[in-house]
Amino acid sequence: MTTQSISESPLRKIYGRLGLKDAVKSRRHLSDYLFKIILGMAIIIIVSPFFFVLFQVASIGFEQVFGTGPGQGIEFLFTFPGAGLEGGIRNAFVGTVELILLASAVGIPLSVFGAVYINEYTQPGKLRAIIEFTSDVLAGIPSIVFGAFGFAFLVDYLHIGMGIVAGSLTLAFMMIPTVLRTTQEALRAVPMSLREASLALGATKWSTTWNVTLRSAFPGVITGILLAIGRVMGETAPLIFTAGNSLSVPTEITGPGSWVASMPYTIWAYISDPRQYLQEKAHGTALALMMMVLAIDVIANLISRKVTRRLV
Amino acid sequence: MSNFEHHIEVHNLSTWFGKKHILKDITCYFKDNTITAIMGPSGCGKSTLLRSLNRLNDLVPSFRHTGIVLFRGEDIYGPGFSVYDLRTHIGMVFQKPNPFPMSVRDNITYGPKLHGTKDEDELEKIVETSLKKAALWDEVKDDLDHPAPNLSGGQQQRLCIARALSVDPPVLLMDEPVSALDPISATKIEELIVELKNDYTIILVTHNVQQAFRVSDQSAFLYLGELVEFDETKRILEAPTDSRTEAFITGRIG
């Protein structure tokens, strides 16, 4: 009964939760307690930048994305910019969606099939080591280099010209190392005995790979795709020299009609502009972009969980 | 003995992984509706011999062989012989239970679907008969859509047996199928293997002499890649002719 009344005291409760009650017992208890505090502080330091960024962006851009006034909220995303860049960011929103869709359509199958080929159809050896080393290096290359490469190779050398094709291909190049390596890791984690079980039933190599190996690796593959999309979605540098910019959406596949705006590019352009309302629009765009990345994250997690539940 | 049609015959089989000589000039045969135990200490080539029979060794790129393996009189390593057909006729159960990460039902229907069975009713029937043969039906009939990896180890192994039976192969290869299981599950599966003998030719790899004695009709004793003895299990275990066999049986090697 006495313990009951002690634990009822609110101050005691807080002490109890923090473990302070134990901390004063002895030196060992105290050092144990201090270490817990240090770990907790590390976590706070790790997590806080995310909230600072979110707060900073939201404090200026919130009205643009969630406001109910004219040109705010959903209208902000679905109105084209007008004179003096007043209006919404439909050009950038649609442009980013199109760029990401095209880049994914090229980059994801290429890298998934590439990973399948390396892991399932070649033997460990020099070739595999070279490919893995190259993609690791590629994954660490600064995005501006991809932009320069996209410009030199796609825009100039192949005469594709700036626009949605060159832009999305450059983004696809950037996605490949991430998706390739994560897919490889996921495939490697699938036990050999599963492949053998399928082959021993008379399955061909391909149907084993498709129905058993890739399906077992699916959650890992999704994670890689998610990482890659999240990364390229916010890239400005690869698009500066390759995608052009536009106040409208692309109407053609090549030429100036194919120039396309993107959200990161728009953020960069608006934030370098002294006009106050463009600062607000830049932050609004940033907030919208962050939410899009978050939404993709959530959707991919749901898909992955659903497939895993069906499989495992 | 002569009234059996030998499903599988092995003539002068030698195998290598790279430069490592694994099997040395093996000649033996596996009779219909019998259980043949392949015994021997670890590393003697038991599994290699078993995997030569459904060509699973082909997965290892450094694998080479000489000699002939006949299945129903056809050379399985011969040109024009379909390895996929071979494997639908020779099922395999592995040492560790390895159910696919799918539902119980999908594990069973995987094989038949691969080979073109699309009719839902027929698939349902295959699921039931396979699971009944593997003595698992009563335990899982209400949970066919549950994930197979959630079953217990013994249930998983019986599911793997059911999966192997789903394409109705006349021959079943078993690579130490109970060594990773608890004694109770192991006993269950041993009983099941004996029962399956009525319908299937079973080739069982084991390093457990007692198990070979309990379940098998004939035995092959391998030692360092050589076939030391090959005869009826009872004869080998009661009166081994080779000192190495005797040493293995009495537990001095292995």
mmCIF file of C-alpha atoms in Angstrom, chain B residues 1-9 29-36 72-73 197-202 217-218 230 232:
data_model
loop_
_atom_site.group_PDB
_atom_site.id
_atom_site.type_symbol
_atom_site.label_atom_id
_atom_site.label_comp_id
_atom_site.label_asym_id
_atom_site.label_seq_id
_atom_site.Cartn_x
_atom_site.Cartn_y
_atom_site.Cartn_z
ATOM 1 C CA MET B 1 15.675 -58.663 -57.654
ATOM 2 C CA SER B 2 15.496 -59.005 -61.381
ATOM 3 C CA ASN B 3 11.750 -58.383 -61.566
ATOM 4 C CA PHE B 4 12.287 -54.648 -61.020
ATOM 5 C CA GLU B 5 12.577 -52.108 -63.785
ATOM 6 C CA HIS B 6 15.471 -49.978 -62.611
ATOM 7 C CA HIS B 7 14.392 -46.415 -62.673
ATOM 8 C CA ILE B 8 17.879 -45.072 -62.233
ATOM 9 C CA GLU B 9 21.192 -46.673 -63.045
ATOM 10 C CA TYR B 29 21.182 -48.781 -59.396
ATOM 11 C CA PHE B 30 17.996 -47.764 -57.669
ATOM 12 C CA LYS B 31 15.055 -50.102 -57.823
ATOM 13 C CA ASP B 32 11.368 -49.276 -58.107
ATOM 14 C CA ASN B 33 9.375 -48.913 -54.912
ATOM 15 C CA THR B 34 12.302 -49.380 -52.650
ATOM 16 C CA ILE B 35 14.168 -47.078 -50.353
ATOM 17 C CA THR B 36 17.857 -46.893 -51.025
ATOM 18 C CA ARG B 72 14.434 -45.181 -67.646
ATOM 19 C CA GLY B 73 17.231 -46.195 -69.955
ATOM 20 C CA LYS B 197 7.697 -46.369 -50.588
ATOM 21 C CA ASN B 198 4.476 -47.971 -51.850
ATOM 22 C CA ASP B 199 4.145 -45.371 -54.583
ATOM 23 C CA TYR B 200 7.621 -43.946 -55.061
ATOM 24 C CA THR B 201 11.216 -44.925 -55.538
ATOM 25 C CA ILE B 202 13.074 -43.181 -52.760
ATOM 26 C CA ASP B 217 15.756 -51.792 -48.270
ATOM 27 C CA GLN B 218 19.131 -51.461 -49.895
ATOM 28 C CA PHE B 230 26.171 -51.765 -52.157
ATOM 29 C CA GLU B 232 20.564 -55.069 -49.074
#
